[in-house]
Tab-separated table of C-alpha atoms in Angstrom:
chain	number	residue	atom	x	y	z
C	1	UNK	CA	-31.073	6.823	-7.972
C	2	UNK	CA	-31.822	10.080	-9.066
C	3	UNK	CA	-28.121	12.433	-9.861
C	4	UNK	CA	-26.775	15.226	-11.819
C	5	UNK	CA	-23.475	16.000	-13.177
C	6	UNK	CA	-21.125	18.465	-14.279
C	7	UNK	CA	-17.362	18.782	-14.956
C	8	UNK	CA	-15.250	21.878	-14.734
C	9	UNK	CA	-18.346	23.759	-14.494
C	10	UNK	CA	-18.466	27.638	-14.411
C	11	UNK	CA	-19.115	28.927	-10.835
C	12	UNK	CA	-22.748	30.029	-11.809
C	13	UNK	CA	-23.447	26.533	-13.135
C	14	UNK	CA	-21.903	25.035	-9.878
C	15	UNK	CA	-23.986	27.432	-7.324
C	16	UNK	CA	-27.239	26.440	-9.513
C	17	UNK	CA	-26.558	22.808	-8.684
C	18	UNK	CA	-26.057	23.265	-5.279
C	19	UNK	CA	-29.107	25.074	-4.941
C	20	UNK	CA	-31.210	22.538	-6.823
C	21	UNK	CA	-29.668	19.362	-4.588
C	22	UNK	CA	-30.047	21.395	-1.476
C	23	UNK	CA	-33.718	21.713	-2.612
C	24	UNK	CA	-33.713	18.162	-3.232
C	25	UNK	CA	-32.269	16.947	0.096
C	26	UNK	CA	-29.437	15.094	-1.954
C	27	UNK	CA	-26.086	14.148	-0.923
C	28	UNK	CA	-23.419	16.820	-3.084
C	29	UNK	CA	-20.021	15.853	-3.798
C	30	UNK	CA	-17.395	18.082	-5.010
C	31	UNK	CA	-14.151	17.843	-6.496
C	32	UNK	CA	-12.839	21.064	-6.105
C	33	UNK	CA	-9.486	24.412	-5.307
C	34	UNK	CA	-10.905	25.613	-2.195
C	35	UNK	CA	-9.562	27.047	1.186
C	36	UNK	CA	-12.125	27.217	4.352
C	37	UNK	CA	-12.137	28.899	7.698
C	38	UNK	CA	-13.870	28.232	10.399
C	39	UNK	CA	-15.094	30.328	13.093
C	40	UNK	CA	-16.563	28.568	17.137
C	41	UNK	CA	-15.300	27.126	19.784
C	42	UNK	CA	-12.265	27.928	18.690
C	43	UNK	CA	-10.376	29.306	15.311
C	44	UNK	CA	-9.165	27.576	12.012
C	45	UNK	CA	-8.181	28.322	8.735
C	46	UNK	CA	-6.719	26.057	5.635
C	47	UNK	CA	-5.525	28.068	2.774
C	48	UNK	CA	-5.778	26.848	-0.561
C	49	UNK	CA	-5.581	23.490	-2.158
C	50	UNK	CA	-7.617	20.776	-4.089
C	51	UNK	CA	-10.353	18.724	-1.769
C	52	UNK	CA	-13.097	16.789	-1.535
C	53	UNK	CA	-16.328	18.518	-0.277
C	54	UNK	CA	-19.663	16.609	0.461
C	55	UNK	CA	-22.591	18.049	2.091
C	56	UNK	CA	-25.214	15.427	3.046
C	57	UNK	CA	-29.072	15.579	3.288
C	58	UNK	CA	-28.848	15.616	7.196
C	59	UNK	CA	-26.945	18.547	7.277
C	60	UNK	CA	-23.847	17.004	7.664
C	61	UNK	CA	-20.783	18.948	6.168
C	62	UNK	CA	-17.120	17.122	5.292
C	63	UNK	CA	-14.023	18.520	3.627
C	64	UNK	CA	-11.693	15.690	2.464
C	65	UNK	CA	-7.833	16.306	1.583
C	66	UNK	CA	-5.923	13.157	-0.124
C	67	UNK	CA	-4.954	11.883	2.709
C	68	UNK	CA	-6.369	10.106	6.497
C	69	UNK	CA	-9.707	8.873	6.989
C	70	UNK	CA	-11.405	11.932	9.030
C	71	UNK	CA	-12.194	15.346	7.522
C	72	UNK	CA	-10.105	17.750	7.326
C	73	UNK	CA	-12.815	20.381	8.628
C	74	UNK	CA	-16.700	19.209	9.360
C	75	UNK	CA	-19.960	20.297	10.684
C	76	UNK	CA	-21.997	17.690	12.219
C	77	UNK	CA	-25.789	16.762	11.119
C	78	UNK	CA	-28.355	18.946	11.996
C	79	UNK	CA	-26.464	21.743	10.390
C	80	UNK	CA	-27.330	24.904	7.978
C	81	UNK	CA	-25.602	24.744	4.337
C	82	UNK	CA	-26.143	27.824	2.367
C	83	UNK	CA	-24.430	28.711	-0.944
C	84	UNK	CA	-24.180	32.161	-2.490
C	85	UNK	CA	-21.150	33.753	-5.310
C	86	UNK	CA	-19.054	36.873	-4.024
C	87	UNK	CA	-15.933	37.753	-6.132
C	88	UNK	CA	-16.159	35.387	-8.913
C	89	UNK	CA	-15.910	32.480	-5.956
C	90	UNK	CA	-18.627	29.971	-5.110
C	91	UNK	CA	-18.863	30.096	-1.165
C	92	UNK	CA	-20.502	27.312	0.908
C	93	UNK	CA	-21.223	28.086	4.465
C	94	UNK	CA	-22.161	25.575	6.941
C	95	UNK	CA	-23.567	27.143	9.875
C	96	UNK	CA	-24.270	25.316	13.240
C	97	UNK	CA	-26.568	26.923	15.922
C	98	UNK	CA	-25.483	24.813	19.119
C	99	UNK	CA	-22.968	25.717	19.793
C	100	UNK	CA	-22.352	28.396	17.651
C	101	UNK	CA	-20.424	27.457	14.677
C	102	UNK	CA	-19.789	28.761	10.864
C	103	UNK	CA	-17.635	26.613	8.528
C	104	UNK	CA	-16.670	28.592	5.111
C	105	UNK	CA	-15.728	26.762	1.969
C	106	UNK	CA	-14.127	29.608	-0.429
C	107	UNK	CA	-14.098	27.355	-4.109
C	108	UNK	CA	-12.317	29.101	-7.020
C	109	UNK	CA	-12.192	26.124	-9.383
C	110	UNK	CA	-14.358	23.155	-9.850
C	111	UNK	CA	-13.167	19.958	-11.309
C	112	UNK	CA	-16.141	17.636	-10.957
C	113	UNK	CA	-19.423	18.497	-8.847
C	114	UNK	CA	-22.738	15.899	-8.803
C	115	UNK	CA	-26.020	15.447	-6.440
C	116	UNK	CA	-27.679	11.934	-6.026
C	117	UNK	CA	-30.545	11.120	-4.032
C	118	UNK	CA	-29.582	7.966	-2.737
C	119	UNK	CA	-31.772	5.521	-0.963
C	120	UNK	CA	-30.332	3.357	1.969
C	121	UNK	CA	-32.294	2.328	5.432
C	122	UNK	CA	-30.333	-0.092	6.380
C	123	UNK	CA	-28.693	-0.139	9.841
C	124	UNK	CA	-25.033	-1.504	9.959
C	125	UNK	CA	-24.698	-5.123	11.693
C	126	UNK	CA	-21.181	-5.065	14.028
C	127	UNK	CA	-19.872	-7.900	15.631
C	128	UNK	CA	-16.911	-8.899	17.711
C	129	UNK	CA	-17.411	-5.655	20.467
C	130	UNK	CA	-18.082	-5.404	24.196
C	131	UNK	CA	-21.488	-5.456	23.945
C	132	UNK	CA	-21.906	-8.641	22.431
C	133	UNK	CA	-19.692	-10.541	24.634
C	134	UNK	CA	-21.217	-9.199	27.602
C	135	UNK	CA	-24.583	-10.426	25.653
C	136	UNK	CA	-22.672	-13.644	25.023
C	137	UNK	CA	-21.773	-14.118	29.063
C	138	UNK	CA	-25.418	-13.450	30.029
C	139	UNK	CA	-26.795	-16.180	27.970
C	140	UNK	CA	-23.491	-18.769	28.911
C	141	UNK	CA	-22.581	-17.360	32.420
C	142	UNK	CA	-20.782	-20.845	32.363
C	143	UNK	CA	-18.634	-20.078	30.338
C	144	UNK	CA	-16.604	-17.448	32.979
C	145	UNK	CA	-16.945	-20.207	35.134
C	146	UNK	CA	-19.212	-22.831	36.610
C	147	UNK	CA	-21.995	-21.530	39.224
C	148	UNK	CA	-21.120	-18.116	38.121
C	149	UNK	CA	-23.954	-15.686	37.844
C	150	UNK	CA	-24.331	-12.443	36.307
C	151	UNK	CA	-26.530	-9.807	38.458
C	152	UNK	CA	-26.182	-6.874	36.488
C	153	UNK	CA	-25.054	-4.708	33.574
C	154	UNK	CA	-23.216	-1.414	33.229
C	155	UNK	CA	-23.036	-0.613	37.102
C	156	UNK	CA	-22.715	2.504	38.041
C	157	UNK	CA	-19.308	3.266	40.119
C	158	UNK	CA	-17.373	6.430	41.043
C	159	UNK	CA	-14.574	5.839	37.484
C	160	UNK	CA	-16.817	4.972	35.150
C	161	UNK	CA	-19.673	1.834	34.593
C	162	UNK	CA	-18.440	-2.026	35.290
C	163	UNK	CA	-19.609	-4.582	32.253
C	164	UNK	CA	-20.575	-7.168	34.617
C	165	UNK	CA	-21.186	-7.771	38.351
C	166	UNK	CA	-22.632	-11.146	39.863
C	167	UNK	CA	-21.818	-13.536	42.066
C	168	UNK	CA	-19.977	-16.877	42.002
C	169	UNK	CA	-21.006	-20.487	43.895
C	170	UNK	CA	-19.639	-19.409	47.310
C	171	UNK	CA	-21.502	-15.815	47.028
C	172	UNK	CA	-18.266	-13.812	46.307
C	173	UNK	CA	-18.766	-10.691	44.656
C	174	UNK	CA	-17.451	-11.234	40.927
C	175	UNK	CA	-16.553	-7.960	39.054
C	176	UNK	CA	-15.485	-8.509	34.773
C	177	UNK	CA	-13.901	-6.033	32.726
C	178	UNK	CA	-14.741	-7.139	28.810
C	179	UNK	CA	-12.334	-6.269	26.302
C	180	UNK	CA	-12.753	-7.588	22.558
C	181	UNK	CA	-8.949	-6.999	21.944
C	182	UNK	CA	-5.673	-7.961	23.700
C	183	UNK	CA	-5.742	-6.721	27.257
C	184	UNK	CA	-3.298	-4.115	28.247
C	185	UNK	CA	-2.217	-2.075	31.264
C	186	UNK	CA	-4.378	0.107	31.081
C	187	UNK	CA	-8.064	-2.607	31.384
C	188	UNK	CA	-6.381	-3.930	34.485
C	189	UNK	CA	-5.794	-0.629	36.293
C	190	UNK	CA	-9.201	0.178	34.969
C	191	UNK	CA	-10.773	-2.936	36.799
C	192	UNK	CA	-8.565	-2.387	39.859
C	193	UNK	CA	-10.477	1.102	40.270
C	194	UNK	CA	-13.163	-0.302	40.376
C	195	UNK	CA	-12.673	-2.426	43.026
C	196	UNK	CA	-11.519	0.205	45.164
C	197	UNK	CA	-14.771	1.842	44.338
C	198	UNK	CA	-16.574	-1.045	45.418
C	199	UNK	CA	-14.627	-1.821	48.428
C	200	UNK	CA	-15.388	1.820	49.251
C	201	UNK	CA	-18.502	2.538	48.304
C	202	UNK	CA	-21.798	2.826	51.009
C	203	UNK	CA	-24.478	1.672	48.150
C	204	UNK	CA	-27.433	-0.732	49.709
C	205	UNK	CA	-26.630	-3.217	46.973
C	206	UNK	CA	-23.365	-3.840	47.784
C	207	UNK	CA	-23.986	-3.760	51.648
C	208	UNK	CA	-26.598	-6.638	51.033
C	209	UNK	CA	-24.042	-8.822	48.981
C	210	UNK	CA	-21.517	-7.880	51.424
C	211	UNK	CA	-23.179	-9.698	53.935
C	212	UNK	CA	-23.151	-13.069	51.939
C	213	UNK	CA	-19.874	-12.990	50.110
C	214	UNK	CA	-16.257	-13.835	51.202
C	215	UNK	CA	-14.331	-11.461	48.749
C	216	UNK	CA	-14.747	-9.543	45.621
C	217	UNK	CA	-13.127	-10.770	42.903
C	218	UNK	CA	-11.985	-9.244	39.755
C	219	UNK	CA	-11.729	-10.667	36.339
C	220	UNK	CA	-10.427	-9.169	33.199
C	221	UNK	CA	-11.828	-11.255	30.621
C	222	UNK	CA	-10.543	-10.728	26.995
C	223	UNK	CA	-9.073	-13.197	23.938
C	224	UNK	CA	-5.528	-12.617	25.156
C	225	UNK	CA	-3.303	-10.561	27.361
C	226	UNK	CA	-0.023	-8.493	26.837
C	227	UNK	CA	3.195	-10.043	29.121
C	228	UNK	CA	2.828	-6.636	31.505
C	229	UNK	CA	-0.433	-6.857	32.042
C	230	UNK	CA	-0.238	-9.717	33.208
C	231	UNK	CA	2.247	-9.339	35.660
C	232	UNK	CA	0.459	-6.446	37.328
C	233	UNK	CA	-2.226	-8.617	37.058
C	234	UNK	CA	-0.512	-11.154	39.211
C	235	UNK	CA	0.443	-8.496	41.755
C	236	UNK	CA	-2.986	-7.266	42.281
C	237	UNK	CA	-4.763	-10.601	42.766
C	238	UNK	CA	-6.884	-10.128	39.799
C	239	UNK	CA	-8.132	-13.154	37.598
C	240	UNK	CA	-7.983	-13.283	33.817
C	241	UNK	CA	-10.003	-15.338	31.510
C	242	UNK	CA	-9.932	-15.901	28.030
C	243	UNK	CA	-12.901	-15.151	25.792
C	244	UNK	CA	-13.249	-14.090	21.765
C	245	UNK	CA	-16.301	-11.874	21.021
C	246	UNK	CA	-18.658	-13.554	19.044
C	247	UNK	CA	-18.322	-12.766	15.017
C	248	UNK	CA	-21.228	-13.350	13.762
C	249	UNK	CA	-23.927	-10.951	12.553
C	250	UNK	CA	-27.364	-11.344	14.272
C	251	UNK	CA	-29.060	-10.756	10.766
C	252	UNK	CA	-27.245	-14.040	9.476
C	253	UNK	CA	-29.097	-15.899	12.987
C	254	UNK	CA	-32.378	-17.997	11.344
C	255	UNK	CA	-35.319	-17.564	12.976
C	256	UNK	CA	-37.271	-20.628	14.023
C	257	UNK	CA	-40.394	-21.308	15.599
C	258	UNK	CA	-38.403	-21.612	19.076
C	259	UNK	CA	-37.593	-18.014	18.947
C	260	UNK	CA	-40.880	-17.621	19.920
């Protein structure tokens, strides 16, 4: 890793720096008094106080205060920096051209300021989400329930996209809501719109499994369920089943010769 350093640096020293990691396309960190405005879809202004400010090589832009996880201010990736001196201050604009939008870092006193060109192309592994139990329930439909069988993914419906549709041993329609967490209130009247959409809806799909099932049935499938939730549960006929997401990382999977 390739870096540079300086503390308490004058503000001509500071602006060089900046300058010579921008060149670089290296990530700049500073510890520094600054107050910043910002100017878009709508208006902002923080006055004065001591922050973090990093500027990465993608163009992303962050102001830290002591305090919460999320910036303060930000620009996203994709975004201008430019640095210039006006009054004895180092300024740091961060300029976005869709939409239109300038974020201003006045700095009147650096503490600490650095640039490192770090290397890192690795992608981060997550596990324990939606997505891989409803990759989990398409390998072990069985595991919803015996004879059950998924049809398809993410279906389209008027409120929003259903994890999983398919179709049980008798040909009902079966609809699943995942949720890695405990269910609330608000995943079962999320699931019971979307069986009014389907009970409503004129798509060919539908109208062809329509005309083999009995019902549609919905199932909220999670690792637990809160007490009210499951009462309204109850009162709209819906099914719950218990499932944990999977937890482990596919990079930690061996690969054997029956992979392929």
């Amino acid at each position: 890793m390739k870096y540079k350093i300086l503390e308490n640096p004058s503000c001509e020293d500071a602006y060089e720096l900046v300058q010579e990691g921008l060149r670089k396309r290296a990530t700049i960190l500073l510890f520094a008094c600054c107050k910043v405005s910002y100017e878009g879809r709508a208006l902002s202004e923080l006055n004065w106080g001591e922050r973090i400010i990093m500027i990465k090589p993608d163009g992303a832009f962050l102001i830290h205060q002591d305090k919460k996880v999320e910036p303060v201010n930000w620009q996203p990736p994709k975004s201008r920096t430019k640095s210039y001196i006006k009054d004895d201050n180092l300024f740091l604009e961060s300029r976005r051209r869709t939409p239109k939008e300038l974020l201003t870092a006045e700095i009147r006193q650096i503490q600490f300021i650095n640039y490192a060109n770090i290397e890192d192309f690795e992608e981060l592994e997550q596990a324990g989400y939606e997505k891989d139990m409803s990759d989990m329930i398409m390998e072990k439909p069985h595991m919803i329930e015996e004879g059950f069988t998924p049809t398809a993914r993410e279906y389209s419906v008027e409120h929003g996209f259903i994890d999983i549709i398919g179709k049980d041993s008798d040909n009902n329609l079966m609809v699943l809501e995942l949720k890695a967490r405990k269910a609330g209130v608000a995943a079962v009247k999320q699931l019971r719109r979307y069986l009014h959409d389907l009970e409503n809806t004129d798509n060919d799909y539908l109208k062809e499994c329509k005309a083999q099932k009995k019902k549609i049935r919905g199932l909220l499938v999670a690792p637990s369920i809160m007490d009210d939730a499951l009462e309204l549960l109850e009162e709209e006929c819906i099914e719950f089943v218990s499932v944990k997401p999977p937890r482990e990382l596919k990079r930690d999977k061996k690969v054997t010769l029956d992979a392929f």
